PDB file of C-alpha atoms in Angstrom:
ATOM      1  CA  UNK A1431     114.949 129.212  39.507  1.00  0.00           C
ATOM      2  CA  UNK A1432     114.777 125.578  38.475  1.00  0.00           C
ATOM      3  CA  UNK A1433     115.966 125.178  34.891  1.00  0.00           C
ATOM      4  CA  UNK A1434     114.440 122.484  32.711  1.00  0.00           C
ATOM      5  CA  UNK A1435     116.484 121.165  29.804  1.00  0.00           C
ATOM      6  CA  UNK A1436     115.047 118.862  27.157  1.00  0.00           C
ATOM      7  CA  UNK A1437     116.903 116.746  24.679  1.00  0.00           C
ATOM      8  CA  UNK A1438     116.923 116.474  21.823  1.00  0.00           C
ATOM      9  CA  UNK A1439     115.537 119.804  20.610  1.00  0.00           C
ATOM     10  CA  UNK A1440     114.246 118.077  17.505  1.00  0.00           C
ATOM     11  CA  UNK A1441     113.807 114.524  16.433  1.00  0.00           C
ATOM     12  CA  UNK A1442     112.901 112.840  13.159  1.00  0.00           C
ATOM     13  CA  UNK A1443     111.129 109.514  13.326  1.00  0.00           C
ATOM     14  CA  UNK A1444     108.817 107.272  11.360  1.00  0.00           C
ATOM     15  CA  UNK A1445     105.353 105.967  12.062  1.00  0.00           C
ATOM     16  CA  UNK A1446     105.689 102.905  14.265  1.00  0.00           C
ATOM     17  CA  UNK A1447     108.994 103.967  15.814  1.00  0.00           C
ATOM     18  CA  UNK A1448     109.614 104.026  19.537  1.00  0.00           C
ATOM     19  CA  UNK A1449     110.886 107.425  20.649  1.00  0.00           C
ATOM     20  CA  UNK A1450     112.183 108.801  23.906  1.00  0.00           C
ATOM     21  CA  UNK A1451     112.488 112.424  24.951  1.00  0.00           C
ATOM     22  CA  UNK A1452     114.538 113.415  27.963  1.00  0.00           C
ATOM     23  CA  UNK A1453     114.022 116.237  30.438  1.00  0.00           C
ATOM     24  CA  UNK A1454     116.560 117.197  33.070  1.00  0.00           C
ATOM     25  CA  UNK A1455     115.985 119.534  36.010  1.00  0.00           C
ATOM     26  CA  UNK A1456     118.726 121.705  37.467  1.00  0.00           C
ATOM     27  CA  UNK A1457     117.857 120.415  40.938  1.00  0.00           C
ATOM     28  CA  UNK A1458     115.763 117.625  42.338  1.00  0.00           C
ATOM     29  CA  UNK A1459     112.048 118.058  41.734  1.00  0.00           C
ATOM     30  CA  UNK A1460     110.989 114.691  43.132  1.00  0.00           C
ATOM     31  CA  UNK A1461     108.228 113.522  40.755  1.00  0.00           C
ATOM     32  CA  UNK A1462     106.707 116.940  40.129  1.00  0.00           C
ATOM     33  CA  UNK A1463     107.115 116.718  36.378  1.00  0.00           C
ATOM     34  CA  UNK A1464     104.441 117.013  33.710  1.00  0.00           C
ATOM     35  CA  UNK A1465     104.529 116.493  29.953  1.00  0.00           C
ATOM     36  CA  UNK A1466     102.476 118.378  27.367  1.00  0.00           C
ATOM     37  CA  UNK A1467     101.937 117.961  23.654  1.00  0.00           C
ATOM     38  CA  UNK A1468     101.430 120.988  21.434  1.00  0.00           C
ATOM     39  CA  UNK A1469     100.353 120.981  17.806  1.00  0.00           C
ATOM     40  CA  UNK A1470     100.768 124.036  15.554  1.00  0.00           C
ATOM     41  CA  UNK A1471      98.286 126.784  16.336  1.00  0.00           C
ATOM     42  CA  UNK A1472      96.864 124.910  19.324  1.00  0.00           C
ATOM     43  CA  UNK A1473      97.195 125.116  23.077  1.00  0.00           C
ATOM     44  CA  UNK A1474      99.314 122.527  24.852  1.00  0.00           C
ATOM     45  CA  UNK A1475      97.583 119.368  26.009  1.00  0.00           C
ATOM     46  CA  UNK A1476      98.441 117.548  29.223  1.00  0.00           C
ATOM     47  CA  UNK A1477      99.740 114.018  28.585  1.00  0.00           C
ATOM     48  CA  UNK A1478     101.546 112.861  31.716  1.00  0.00           C
ATOM     49  CA  UNK A1479     101.525 114.245  35.253  1.00  0.00           C
ATOM     50  CA  UNK A1480     103.545 113.398  38.344  1.00  0.00           C
ATOM     51  CA  UNK A1481     106.241 111.976  36.061  1.00  0.00           C
ATOM     52  CA  UNK A1482     104.436 108.766  35.192  1.00  0.00           C
ATOM     53  CA  UNK A1483     100.654 109.127  35.521  1.00  0.00           C
ATOM     54  CA  UNK A1484      98.703 109.105  32.279  1.00  0.00           C
ATOM     55  CA  UNK A1485      96.119 111.868  31.946  1.00  0.00           C
ATOM     56  CA  UNK A1486      92.614 110.599  31.292  1.00  0.00           C
ATOM     57  CA  UNK A1487      91.942 110.047  27.608  1.00  0.00           C
ATOM     58  CA  UNK A1488      95.593 109.942  26.564  1.00  0.00           C
ATOM     59  CA  UNK A1489      96.573 106.815  24.595  1.00  0.00           C
ATOM     60  CA  UNK A1490      98.554 104.193  26.480  1.00  0.00           C
ATOM     61  CA  UNK A1491     101.411 104.365  23.963  1.00  0.00           C
ATOM     62  CA  UNK A1492     102.535 107.426  25.927  1.00  0.00           C
ATOM     63  CA  UNK A1493     104.444 106.781  29.118  1.00  0.00           C
ATOM     64  CA  UNK A1494     106.644 108.717  31.479  1.00  0.00           C
ATOM     65  CA  UNK A1495     109.296 107.803  33.978  1.00  0.00           C
ATOM     66  CA  UNK A1496     111.910 109.289  36.244  1.00  0.00           C
ATOM     67  CA  UNK A1497     112.327 111.135  39.500  1.00  0.00           C
ATOM     68  CA  UNK A1498     114.738 113.563  41.036  1.00  0.00           C
ATOM     69  CA  UNK A1499     116.400 115.332  38.118  1.00  0.00           C
ATOM     70  CA  UNK A1500     116.048 112.994  35.140  1.00  0.00           C
ATOM     71  CA  UNK A1501     112.827 112.175  33.343  1.00  0.00           C
ATOM     72  CA  UNK A1502     111.749 110.577  30.087  1.00  0.00           C
ATOM     73  CA  UNK A1503     108.693 110.592  27.885  1.00  0.00           C
ATOM     74  CA  UNK A1504     108.347 107.546  25.682  1.00  0.00           C
ATOM     75  CA  UNK A1505     106.002 106.959  22.779  1.00  0.00           C
ATOM     76  CA  UNK A1506     105.972 103.231  22.156  1.00  0.00           C
ATOM     77  CA  UNK A1507     104.740 103.231  18.549  1.00  0.00           C
ATOM     78  CA  UNK A1508     104.464 106.582  16.818  1.00  0.00           C
ATOM     79  CA  UNK A1509     101.201 107.417  15.163  1.00  0.00           C
ATOM     80  CA  UNK A1510     100.706 110.146  12.533  1.00  0.00           C
ATOM     81  CA  UNK A1511      98.886 112.339  15.050  1.00  0.00           C
ATOM     82  CA  UNK A1512     101.854 112.262  17.452  1.00  0.00           C
ATOM     83  CA  UNK A1513     104.017 114.540  15.353  1.00  0.00           C
ATOM     84  CA  UNK A1514     104.054 117.661  17.473  1.00  0.00           C
ATOM     85  CA  UNK A1515     106.185 119.559  19.971  1.00  0.00           C
ATOM     86  CA  UNK A1516     106.532 118.170  23.489  1.00  0.00           C
ATOM     87  CA  UNK A1517     107.248 120.177  26.634  1.00  0.00           C
ATOM     88  CA  UNK A1518     108.146 119.133  30.119  1.00  0.00           C
ATOM     89  CA  UNK A1519     107.109 121.325  33.054  1.00  0.00           C
ATOM     90  CA  UNK A1520     108.073 121.249  36.714  1.00  0.00           C
ATOM     91  CA  UNK A1521     105.593 122.014  39.464  1.00  0.00           C
ATOM     92  CA  UNK A1522     107.954 121.424  42.378  1.00  0.00           C
ATOM     93  CA  UNK A1523     108.546 125.136  42.661  1.00  0.00           C
ATOM     94  CA  UNK A1524     105.683 127.628  42.520  1.00  0.00           C
ATOM     95  CA  UNK A1525     107.737 129.386  39.868  1.00  0.00           C
ATOM     96  CA  UNK A1526     106.595 126.915  37.249  1.00  0.00           C
ATOM     97  CA  UNK A1527     109.085 126.320  34.475  1.00  0.00           C
ATOM     98  CA  UNK A1528     108.940 124.600  31.130  1.00  0.00           C
ATOM     99  CA  UNK A1529     111.566 122.912  29.060  1.00  0.00           C
ATOM    100  CA  UNK A1530     112.413 124.486  25.715  1.00  0.00           C
ATOM    101  CA  UNK A1531     110.493 121.849  23.810  1.00  0.00           C
ATOM    102  CA  UNK A1532     111.247 118.891  21.555  1.00  0.00           C
ATOM    103  CA  UNK A1533     109.865 119.013  18.037  1.00  0.00           C
ATOM    104  CA  UNK A1534     109.005 115.565  16.730  1.00  0.00           C
ATOM    105  CA  UNK A1535     108.992 115.485  12.948  1.00  0.00           C
ATOM    106  CA  UNK A1536     108.187 112.882  10.349  1.00  0.00           C
ATOM    107  CA  UNK A1537     111.224 111.234   8.771  1.00  0.00           C
TER     108      UNK A1537
ATOM    109  CA  UNK B 887      83.452 120.479  30.407  1.00  0.00           C
ATOM    110  CA  UNK B 888      85.476 123.481  31.468  1.00  0.00           C
ATOM    111  CA  UNK B 889      86.287 125.959  28.737  1.00  0.00           C
ATOM    112  CA  UNK B 890      88.469 129.050  28.817  1.00  0.00           C
ATOM    113  CA  UNK B 891      88.426 131.865  26.281  1.00  0.00           C
ATOM    114  CA  UNK B 892      90.866 134.750  26.040  1.00  0.00           C
ATOM    115  CA  UNK B 893      89.768 138.140  24.752  1.00  0.00           C
ATOM    116  CA  UNK B 894      91.392 141.513  24.270  1.00  0.00           C
ATOM    117  CA  UNK B 895      93.213 143.692  21.758  1.00  0.00           C
ATOM    118  CA  UNK B 896      95.510 141.959  19.330  1.00  0.00           C
ATOM    119  CA  UNK B 897      97.659 145.037  18.848  1.00  0.00           C
ATOM    120  CA  UNK B 898      99.190 147.171  21.571  1.00  0.00           C
ATOM    121  CA  UNK B 899     101.530 150.134  21.169  1.00  0.00           C
ATOM    122  CA  UNK B 900     104.947 150.155  22.827  1.00  0.00           C
ATOM    123  CA  UNK B 901     104.977 151.550  26.376  1.00  0.00           C
ATOM    124  CA  UNK B 902     101.244 150.953  26.766  1.00  0.00           C
ATOM    125  CA  UNK B 903      99.465 148.346  28.880  1.00  0.00           C
ATOM    126  CA  UNK B 904      98.414 144.986  27.511  1.00  0.00           C
ATOM    127  CA  UNK B 905      95.030 143.903  28.881  1.00  0.00           C
ATOM    128  CA  UNK B 906      93.483 140.488  28.409  1.00  0.00           C
ATOM    129  CA  UNK B 907      90.514 138.727  29.961  1.00  0.00           C
ATOM    130  CA  UNK B 908      89.853 135.034  30.312  1.00  0.00           C
ATOM    131  CA  UNK B 909      86.242 133.927  30.552  1.00  0.00           C
ATOM    132  CA  UNK B 910      85.647 130.554  32.189  1.00  0.00           C
ATOM    133  CA  UNK B 911      82.611 128.425  31.392  1.00  0.00           C
ATOM    134  CA  UNK B 912      81.553 125.004  32.599  1.00  0.00           C
ATOM    135  CA  UNK B 913      82.846 125.674  36.088  1.00  0.00           C
ATOM    136  CA  UNK B 914      82.888 128.422  38.678  1.00  0.00           C
ATOM    137  CA  UNK B 915      86.091 130.229  39.615  1.00  0.00           C
ATOM    138  CA  UNK B 916      84.587 130.992  43.034  1.00  0.00           C
ATOM    139  CA  UNK B 917      84.108 127.315  43.869  1.00  0.00           C
ATOM    140  CA  UNK B 918      87.793 127.227  44.761  1.00  0.00           C
ATOM    141  CA  UNK B 919      90.220 124.385  44.451  1.00  0.00           C
ATOM    142  CA  UNK B 920      91.994 125.726  41.387  1.00  0.00           C
ATOM    143  CA  UNK B 921      94.462 128.420  40.481  1.00  0.00           C
ATOM    144  CA  UNK B 922      94.015 130.392  37.273  1.00  0.00           C
ATOM    145  CA  UNK B 923      97.129 131.106  35.276  1.00  0.00           C
ATOM    146  CA  UNK B 924      98.421 133.164  32.396  1.00  0.00           C
ATOM    147  CA  UNK B 925     101.101 131.646  30.183  1.00  0.00           C
ATOM    148  CA  UNK B 926     102.682 133.112  27.070  1.00  0.00           C
ATOM    149  CA  UNK B 927     104.574 131.791  24.088  1.00  0.00           C
ATOM    150  CA  UNK B 928     106.813 133.992  21.991  1.00  0.00           C
ATOM    151  CA  UNK B 929     106.552 133.270  18.255  1.00  0.00           C
ATOM    152  CA  UNK B 930     108.236 129.964  17.492  1.00  0.00           C
ATOM    153  CA  UNK B 931     109.480 129.659  21.056  1.00  0.00           C
ATOM    154  CA  UNK B 932     108.703 127.841  24.290  1.00  0.00           C
ATOM    155  CA  UNK B 933     106.242 128.488  27.086  1.00  0.00           C
ATOM    156  CA  UNK B 934     106.655 131.071  29.845  1.00  0.00           C
ATOM    157  CA  UNK B 935     104.432 131.062  32.927  1.00  0.00           C
ATOM    158  CA  UNK B 936     103.393 134.610  33.855  1.00  0.00           C
ATOM    159  CA  UNK B 937     101.473 134.119  37.084  1.00  0.00           C
ATOM    160  CA  UNK B 938      98.304 132.879  38.715  1.00  0.00           C
ATOM    161  CA  UNK B 939      95.417 133.980  40.864  1.00  0.00           C
ATOM    162  CA  UNK B 940      93.145 132.175  43.298  1.00  0.00           C
ATOM    163  CA  UNK B 941      89.449 132.997  43.564  1.00  0.00           C
ATOM    164  CA  UNK B 942      90.180 134.845  46.813  1.00  0.00           C
ATOM    165  CA  UNK B 943      92.427 137.240  44.920  1.00  0.00           C
ATOM    166  CA  UNK B 944      95.758 135.942  46.123  1.00  0.00           C
ATOM    167  CA  UNK B 945      98.369 136.004  43.388  1.00  0.00           C
ATOM    168  CA  UNK B 946     101.827 134.793  42.537  1.00  0.00           C
ATOM    169  CA  UNK B 947     103.865 136.191  39.673  1.00  0.00           C
ATOM    170  CA  UNK B 948     106.935 135.154  37.770  1.00  0.00           C
ATOM    171  CA  UNK B 949     109.684 137.333  39.298  1.00  0.00           C
ATOM    172  CA  UNK B 950     110.966 138.153  35.813  1.00  0.00           C
ATOM    173  CA  UNK B 951     107.697 139.974  35.059  1.00  0.00           C
ATOM    174  CA  UNK B 952     106.466 140.833  38.534  1.00  0.00           C
ATOM    175  CA  UNK B 953     107.125 144.568  38.322  1.00  0.00           C
ATOM    176  CA  UNK B 954     104.863 144.890  35.278  1.00  0.00           C
ATOM    177  CA  UNK B 955     102.145 142.269  35.862  1.00  0.00           C
ATOM    178  CA  UNK B 956      98.786 142.444  37.562  1.00  0.00           C
ATOM    179  CA  UNK B 957      96.338 139.543  37.549  1.00  0.00           C
ATOM    180  CA  UNK B 958      92.858 140.128  38.911  1.00  0.00           C
ATOM    181  CA  UNK B 959      89.659 138.120  39.237  1.00  0.00           C
ATOM    182  CA  UNK B 960      85.979 138.988  38.837  1.00  0.00           C
ATOM    183  CA  UNK B 961      84.034 136.080  40.291  1.00  0.00           C
ATOM    184  CA  UNK B 962      80.689 137.686  39.420  1.00  0.00           C
ATOM    185  CA  UNK B 963      81.588 137.423  35.732  1.00  0.00           C
ATOM    186  CA  UNK B 964      83.604 134.205  36.136  1.00  0.00           C
ATOM    187  CA  UNK B 965      86.587 135.941  34.595  1.00  0.00           C
ATOM    188  CA  UNK B 966      90.180 136.674  35.414  1.00  0.00           C
ATOM    189  CA  UNK B 967      92.370 139.230  33.756  1.00  0.00           C
ATOM    190  CA  UNK B 968      95.961 140.071  32.913  1.00  0.00           C
ATOM    191  CA  UNK B 969      97.534 143.500  32.728  1.00  0.00           C
ATOM    192  CA  UNK B 970     101.110 143.884  31.558  1.00  0.00           C
ATOM    193  CA  UNK B 971     102.453 147.420  31.640  1.00  0.00           C
ATOM    194  CA  UNK B 972     105.178 149.192  29.690  1.00  0.00           C
ATOM    195  CA  UNK B 973     105.163 146.657  26.887  1.00  0.00           C
ATOM    196  CA  UNK B 974     107.864 146.360  24.251  1.00  0.00           C
ATOM    197  CA  UNK B 975     108.230 144.242  21.134  1.00  0.00           C
ATOM    198  CA  UNK B 976     109.630 141.523  23.389  1.00  0.00           C
ATOM    199  CA  UNK B 977     106.127 141.081  24.821  1.00  0.00           C
ATOM    200  CA  UNK B 978     104.750 140.046  21.437  1.00  0.00           C
ATOM    201  CA  UNK B 979     103.453 136.538  22.034  1.00  0.00           C
ATOM    202  CA  UNK B 980     100.496 134.221  22.105  1.00  0.00           C
ATOM    203  CA  UNK B 981      98.909 134.563  25.525  1.00  0.00           C
ATOM    204  CA  UNK B 982      97.091 131.606  27.045  1.00  0.00           C
ATOM    205  CA  UNK B 983      94.918 131.364  30.102  1.00  0.00           C
ATOM    206  CA  UNK B 984      94.852 128.007  31.850  1.00  0.00           C
ATOM    207  CA  UNK B 985      93.431 126.240  34.878  1.00  0.00           C
ATOM    208  CA  UNK B 986      95.986 125.059  37.369  1.00  0.00           C
ATOM    209  CA  UNK B 987      94.648 121.955  39.129  1.00  0.00           C
ATOM    210  CA  UNK B 988      95.896 119.628  41.823  1.00  0.00           C
ATOM    211  CA  UNK B 989      95.745 116.093  40.459  1.00  0.00           C
ATOM    212  CA  UNK B 990      96.973 113.442  42.886  1.00  0.00           C
ATOM    213  CA  UNK B 991      99.204 116.087  44.557  1.00  0.00           C
ATOM    214  CA  UNK B 992     100.610 117.194  41.201  1.00  0.00           C
ATOM    215  CA  UNK B 993      99.866 120.710  39.993  1.00  0.00           C
ATOM    216  CA  UNK B 994      98.982 120.613  36.309  1.00  0.00           C
ATOM    217  CA  UNK B 995      97.564 122.876  33.634  1.00  0.00           C
ATOM    218  CA  UNK B 996      94.593 120.724  32.695  1.00  0.00           C
ATOM    219  CA  UNK B 997      92.449 123.156  30.724  1.00  0.00           C
ATOM    220  CA  UNK B 998      93.705 125.873  28.405  1.00  0.00           C
ATOM    221  CA  UNK B 999      92.208 128.632  26.336  1.00  0.00           C
ATOM    222  CA  UNK B1000      92.874 128.623  22.613  1.00  0.00           C
ATOM    223  CA  UNK B1001      95.377 131.441  22.956  1.00  0.00           C
ATOM    224  CA  UNK B1002      95.395 134.951  21.590  1.00  0.00           C
ATOM    225  CA  UNK B1003      98.201 136.624  19.689  1.00  0.00           C
ATOM    226  CA  UNK B1004      99.174 140.040  20.997  1.00  0.00           C
ATOM    227  CA  UNK B1005     101.519 142.077  18.854  1.00  0.00           C
ATOM    228  CA  UNK B1006     103.340 145.088  20.270  1.00  0.00           C
ATOM    229  CA  UNK B1007     103.930 147.578  17.496  1.00  0.00           C
ATOM    230  CA  UNK B1008     103.427 151.233  16.755  1.00  0.00           C
TER     231      UNK B1008
END
């Protein structure tokens, strides 16, 4: 199995801050890495696919980068609606796996 | 706009079989091109992919659950279903159905149901 590890597990930030979340795979997954945002009581929402491609309708303040084993999700200027939990997910292996999540909280 | 909706009992007794159905609207399962997945989330925890089915009936399951999982499809009703046998309290979770799409060679979950909480308790 490919293990996905996110850091940090939680993060406190303020509106307007730039934040970065990291996801590391236990083996190379090329660019087969997606990012999702989940708000309490809601289903996850696709933000970024193929490591760096922005899903249609997602604000441009979200960006992704990386390949191989190390990936990042960056929010350039936090907005109030961005406080949520973020998950990375690999689709390199058919046994899809998610990271444990990063909870982004208001400072 | 594709929509998915989970349905089924919210309470299941230990050792019994959990059964859920996902009804798809705004698109046809039988048109092909997509896989249809079940994903669960234990309370306050992360996401666990359970398995998927193609419209043809071919399936792939998470090996950790494979011995207890069956996913089936009913194209006439535009539905796919999950059965999880011999449940325990550890199977208490929110269960989501989702569409698994190929976007620029990347496989993504692009549409999700709202999720349904299933509690295993006597």
